[in-house]
Amino acid sequence: MSESKHWTLKSIAKQLGVSNATVSNAFNRPDQLSEKRRTEILAACKELGYFGPNKAAQSLRRGKFDTVALVLSDSIEYMVSDPVASRFMKGVAAVFEQHKINLLLFSGSADSVNSINDFVDGFICYGRPRNRLLAEQLKKIRKKVVTVDFNIHRSASVSIDNKAGAYEVAKLAIKSPNDHVAILGLRLLDTHLTCRVYDIHSMEIDTSVAHQRLQGYLDAISDTGVKLGDDRIWNIPESNSDFASIAAKEALNSVPRPNVFLCMSDLIALSLMREAIQQGIRIPEDIRVVGFDGIDEAARMLPALTTVYQHSEQKGRKAAEMFIADAHHAELLGYELSIGGSC
Amino acid sequence: MSESKHWTLKSIAKQLGVSNATVSNAFNRPDQLSEKRRTEILAACKELGYFGPNKAAQSLRRGKFDTVALVLSDSIEYMVSDPVASRFMKGVAAVFEQHKINLLLFSGSADSVNSINDFVDGFICYGRPRNRLLAEQLKKIRKKVVTVDFNIHRSASVSIDNKAGAYEVAKLAIKSPNDHVAILGLRLLDTHLTCRVYDIHSMEIDTSVAHQRLQGYLDAISDTGVKLGDDRIWNIPESNSDFASIAAKEALNSVPRPNVFLCMSDLIALSLMREAIQQGIRIPEDIRVVGFDGIDEAARMLPALTTVYQHSEQKGRKAAEMFIADAHHAELLGYELSIGGSC
DNA sequence: CTGTTAGCGCTTTCAC
DNA sequence: GTGAAAGCGCTAACAG
């Protein structure tokens, strides 16, 4: 096997003594030439080391790329280690792999989709991109867009009823009007800081997941007759244990110590539980904790975390399927309460 | 703001009354025209809604894509939820994001890289692809390739000394020549089954991670004077708890029950520990367990798992940096013993 | 069924 | 400084 030359459609056609179109047809349109001729040509190409039309040129010509960008809400770096995002990606990947569609990962903190827009057939956006410019740009994109956990005018979307889920799980945690409730919120504020949220009304009322969940909690609080102090809401910038444990410590040491903790993600809830256990605080005797998401580790915790299980993988599959089907509606997926010993 | 037309370099040049080259230069080669002219043109383009040269066409022309394929050892679906792979991806993503290089995920169980070869500047391969055809193809690729945890003749590579790590951790676990040792191996056999490995010599001796680790274990076993029964090695096809718990049950119930378990991944070790705890077997009194990888959950387990911590994220960064630098050497990264209460 | 040809949208010599 | 023109490698319409 000699150093094979760099073949192009043109050069291979000349070599075989046929026209370009014939070679192109042999690869792309079986019906345009005799079966015999086709297999002959394909065999000859393989023999010579030509593995088919250059995909980049083909795509440029056709305007089709068989590649979809998965726009994450945050940097790839961060998202890839988030268990909920991972499961979502798993679902997307499973469907796309089957359809031979390539997956391009794209950061939600990038300034613009320009650098990839010309390479992809469209976008699946997992969560509102942290960078607002990106979010704005997405609205104007002339390609297929499926959004997940947020909405853009007219594009297809998939999400769950966060408000209802939050409401239900909060109702489970709050047992009496005298409970002291704390809310450990995720990305309530557009900041990278762990801090308290003193003025709810200063937050933008948008369609983001965080605000939907918050609304659910607040409704439950109000319905149970609990009074929520104005320093009982924390903002955690990212769902990871470093940020979460800071808020957890602060909340556990605040006076009076809350006995009910509504956490906007399981990772946050687990951090809180670990911190509490370390301080000798008993769960659920001294404090009750609920989370959101339903990650594996939550079920393995002792006591198991009571949480809202969302079908992240199915969400991913759904998003991918909607992309492929060029759907334009909004899909609302179900969730399940997963009841553990934490409340 | 009216429905902006679909501009191309050509059409925008005509509109502005300048030549194509001038517009192209304005975007790509600032030195080829006066600063004044350049900013004028750029401003005009922005005004009209032309955001720069089409990337697909640009790439076709230049033969450069600013995109790298990350070829995983298994399906994307599976890899994305593996904590070790995730951390690796995190490292890769961090470096590439900084260099504005896009990341295309590619499945190691695909038949060929043909579908993406023409879209990328090269490949980073995380682990030997499960599909042998793919692995073969990679060897012949005419583009940059960096391999991780395995080698291909002449390409750059990064890995750790698996054999040494396995040896050290096994030495920690084995306390006496009378210990009964079991090995829970990961991907020792090319099968999707959880089963025992009766004939070590039937396995291919290759450079794969699994075999290096096995060699380390066997050396430690031999050095400590332990006798390893010929039915004491299990093969687990994937590092996930479903497969692992099957092997764990089998091993725990085998007679005589082993008191030392050498596990080729933390996920396997944790499954084993959970199974043992459930059966009322005490760790480390009744059995001793060691893992490999150093995932977060291992440190949080009670007792904490003794394991070989590898710097997966750094591995990812290193691989990305080597790709960018077009390195051609083999890099060996360090590891650390992480000592917990499991042995 | 086969061959010619005009682009897809761009970059880059090369002459002006 | 600028503009004309030749491709990058391919597809699809059209004529034969």
XYZ file of C-alpha atoms in Angstrom, chain A residues 36-326:
291
model
C -23.170 -2.257 -11.825
C -21.458 0.954 -12.791
C -21.960 2.267 -9.310
C -20.354 -0.628 -7.493
C -17.512 -0.609 -9.985
C -16.803 3.027 -9.315
C -17.147 2.705 -5.565
C -14.779 -0.241 -5.560
C -12.256 1.585 -7.698
C -12.395 4.614 -5.394
C -11.869 2.493 -2.328
C -8.989 0.759 -4.034
C -7.323 4.051 -4.818
C -7.954 5.504 -1.387
C -10.733 7.975 -2.104
C -13.279 7.756 0.670
C -15.994 9.945 -0.736
C -16.704 13.592 -1.383
C -15.095 16.117 0.902
C -17.676 16.892 3.562
C -16.753 20.518 3.968
C -17.179 21.233 0.286
C -20.305 19.153 0.172
C -21.775 21.056 3.074
C -20.879 24.423 1.631
C -22.575 23.494 -1.563
C -25.637 21.945 0.005
C -25.947 24.285 2.913
C -26.405 21.279 5.182
C -23.941 20.232 7.826
C -25.385 17.345 9.822
C -24.043 19.093 12.854
C -25.980 20.749 15.642
C -24.578 23.125 18.205
C -25.468 22.432 21.794
C -25.355 25.837 23.413
C -24.901 25.430 27.133
C -26.018 28.022 29.615
C -22.523 28.375 30.963
C -18.995 27.523 29.953
C -18.502 24.026 28.631
C -15.995 23.514 31.342
C -18.573 24.004 34.000
C -21.517 22.315 32.351
C -19.759 19.109 31.543
C -19.345 18.265 35.201
C -22.884 19.104 36.186
C -24.814 15.865 36.641
C -28.091 17.309 35.438
C -26.578 18.826 32.314
C -24.690 15.593 31.687
C -27.836 13.549 31.709
C -29.444 15.992 29.354
C -26.507 15.746 26.997
C -26.734 12.017 27.231
C -30.274 12.122 25.917
C -29.394 14.481 23.108
C -26.364 12.444 22.146
C -28.303 9.200 22.051
C -30.775 10.530 19.502
C -28.249 12.375 17.400
C -25.873 9.442 17.323
C -28.653 7.368 15.865
C -29.332 9.968 13.211
C -25.655 10.493 12.481
C -25.802 14.088 13.519
C -22.667 15.536 15.037
C -22.700 17.449 18.254
C -20.752 20.674 18.613
C -20.442 21.935 22.164
C -20.723 25.651 22.568
C -20.253 27.852 25.567
C -23.075 30.017 26.835
C -20.595 32.626 27.935
C -19.263 33.214 24.432
C -20.041 36.569 22.896
C -21.536 35.398 19.675
C -22.478 32.299 17.745
C -20.832 33.752 14.658
C -17.902 31.405 14.860
C -20.100 28.344 14.491
C -23.289 29.589 12.904
C -21.993 28.772 9.434
C -21.072 25.229 10.418
C -24.290 23.963 11.900
C -27.851 23.244 10.924
C -29.146 24.818 14.084
C -29.012 25.092 17.838
C -30.234 23.377 20.932
C -29.922 25.747 23.834
C -29.811 24.219 27.280
C -30.853 26.977 29.619
C -30.717 30.668 28.951
C -27.116 31.498 28.060
C -25.352 33.371 30.806
C -24.221 35.911 28.265
C -27.188 38.109 27.468
C -25.781 39.108 24.076
C -25.841 35.476 23.065
C -29.425 35.131 24.151
C -30.388 38.167 22.100
C -28.543 36.853 19.093
C -30.311 33.525 19.313
C -33.615 35.272 18.808
C -32.536 36.537 15.422
C -30.947 33.362 14.162
C -32.290 32.181 10.843
C -31.759 28.527 11.669
C -33.588 25.914 13.645
C -33.513 26.583 17.358
C -34.834 24.459 20.197
C -34.648 26.004 23.635
C -34.685 24.061 26.873
C -35.828 25.456 30.211
C -36.441 28.865 28.719
C -38.286 30.435 25.855
C -37.549 32.493 22.831
C -40.360 33.908 20.850
C -41.499 31.415 18.229
C -38.834 28.750 18.693
C -39.600 25.248 19.849
C -38.992 24.600 23.519
C -39.040 21.885 26.129
C -39.194 22.280 29.871
C -40.977 21.149 32.977
C -43.419 22.941 35.227
C -40.831 24.217 37.665
C -43.253 26.284 39.630
C -45.585 23.366 40.305
C -42.679 21.085 41.221
C -41.229 23.624 43.590
C -44.631 24.209 45.128
C -45.233 20.523 45.765
C -41.867 19.769 47.271
C -42.036 22.852 49.472
C -45.420 21.742 50.729
C -43.819 18.466 51.746
C -41.105 20.229 53.702
C -43.187 22.799 55.500
C -45.172 21.199 58.289
C -46.337 24.127 60.373
C -46.963 27.854 60.111
C -44.261 28.251 62.741
C -41.506 26.742 60.625
C -38.499 28.884 59.887
C -37.907 28.613 56.186
C -34.763 29.422 54.205
C -34.417 29.341 50.442
C -31.097 28.450 48.849
C -31.566 29.820 45.375
C -29.623 29.097 42.231
C -28.753 31.972 39.908
C -31.394 34.298 41.222
C -29.095 37.229 40.621
C -26.855 37.986 37.686
C -23.677 37.790 39.711
C -20.865 35.397 40.508
C -21.273 35.883 44.220
C -22.825 33.829 46.955
C -24.954 36.335 48.823
C -28.340 36.997 50.322
C -31.177 38.337 48.269
C -32.858 41.043 50.287
C -35.198 42.480 47.744
C -37.128 39.960 45.738
C -38.691 42.705 43.726
C -35.337 43.868 42.464
C -34.949 40.642 40.532
C -36.102 40.635 36.998
C -39.271 38.711 36.623
C -38.350 36.514 33.736
C -39.074 33.043 32.562
C -35.933 31.564 34.009
C -36.047 28.343 35.920
C -34.837 29.975 39.095
C -37.680 32.402 39.208
C -40.274 29.812 38.439
C -39.023 27.676 41.288
C -38.889 30.641 43.579
C -42.459 31.456 42.750
C -43.456 27.911 43.614
C -41.705 28.141 46.981
C -43.246 31.496 47.753
C -46.701 30.262 46.919
C -46.241 27.282 49.232
C -44.932 29.523 51.978
C -47.833 31.843 51.622
C -50.362 28.982 51.462
C -49.020 27.402 54.640
C -49.113 30.641 56.524
C -45.375 30.742 57.131
C -43.688 34.122 57.440
C -40.517 34.419 55.418
C -37.953 36.825 56.860
C -36.454 39.280 54.415
C -32.982 37.847 54.908
C -33.915 34.228 54.308
C -33.107 33.898 50.620
C -29.630 33.115 49.389
C -28.251 33.385 45.913
C -25.766 30.763 44.747
C -24.157 31.554 41.406
C -23.504 28.009 40.250
C -24.720 24.592 41.227
C -21.496 23.302 42.712
C -20.447 22.358 46.184
C -17.863 25.108 46.635
C -20.360 27.911 46.307
C -23.118 25.933 47.917
C -21.242 25.118 51.103
C -20.584 28.802 51.732
C -24.269 29.555 51.576
C -24.995 26.414 53.567
C -22.751 27.498 56.432
C -24.167 30.973 56.419
C -27.731 29.739 56.455
C -27.122 27.124 59.162
C -25.469 29.698 61.372
C -28.046 32.404 60.851
C -30.293 33.326 63.753
C -32.852 32.021 64.288
C -31.656 28.897 62.573
C -34.109 27.871 59.857
C -35.552 24.400 60.245
C -36.728 24.065 56.649
C -34.372 24.476 53.707
C -35.735 24.758 50.202
C -32.822 24.173 47.828
C -33.019 24.885 44.125
C -30.739 22.004 43.178
C -29.769 18.670 44.650
C -26.119 19.611 44.651
C -26.977 22.538 46.899
C -29.151 20.401 49.139
C -26.456 17.758 49.482
C -23.863 20.366 50.400
C -26.196 21.669 53.029
C -26.836 18.208 54.425
C -23.144 17.436 54.660
C -22.489 20.703 56.400
C -25.316 20.049 58.815
C -24.192 16.510 59.571
C -20.707 17.799 60.222
C -22.108 20.281 62.709
C -24.048 17.543 64.439
C -27.395 18.838 63.270
C -29.840 15.994 62.751
C -31.895 15.485 59.621
C -34.899 15.465 59.626
C -35.236 15.962 63.406
C -33.543 19.358 63.591
C -33.824 20.549 60.040
C -35.691 19.400 56.969
C -34.191 19.684 53.512
C -35.582 19.355 50.008
C -33.785 19.638 46.697
C -34.580 19.809 43.016
C -33.461 17.690 40.036
C -33.237 14.127 41.272
C -29.587 13.233 40.738
C -28.338 9.772 41.628
C -26.320 10.869 44.590
C -29.390 12.391 46.215
C -30.961 8.956 46.428
C -27.798 7.493 47.930
C -27.451 10.130 50.621
C -28.300 9.152 54.175
C -31.004 10.127 54.742
C -32.076 10.130 51.108
C -32.950 13.568 49.830
C -36.556 14.432 49.111
C -36.534 16.134 45.770
C -38.272 16.806 42.472
C -37.050 14.277 39.982
C -36.922 15.562 36.464
C -36.351 13.296 33.502
C -33.271 15.060 32.216
C -32.277 12.389 29.800
C -35.738 12.280 28.316
C -35.613 16.042 28.098
C -32.490 15.699 26.009
C -34.049 13.099 23.768
C -37.145 15.225 23.370
C -35.131 18.295 22.460
C -33.173 16.353 19.866
C -36.309 14.824 18.421
C -38.013 18.174 18.215
C -34.990 19.558 16.453
C -35.027 16.782 13.905
C -38.775 17.054 13.382
C -38.468 20.829 13.061
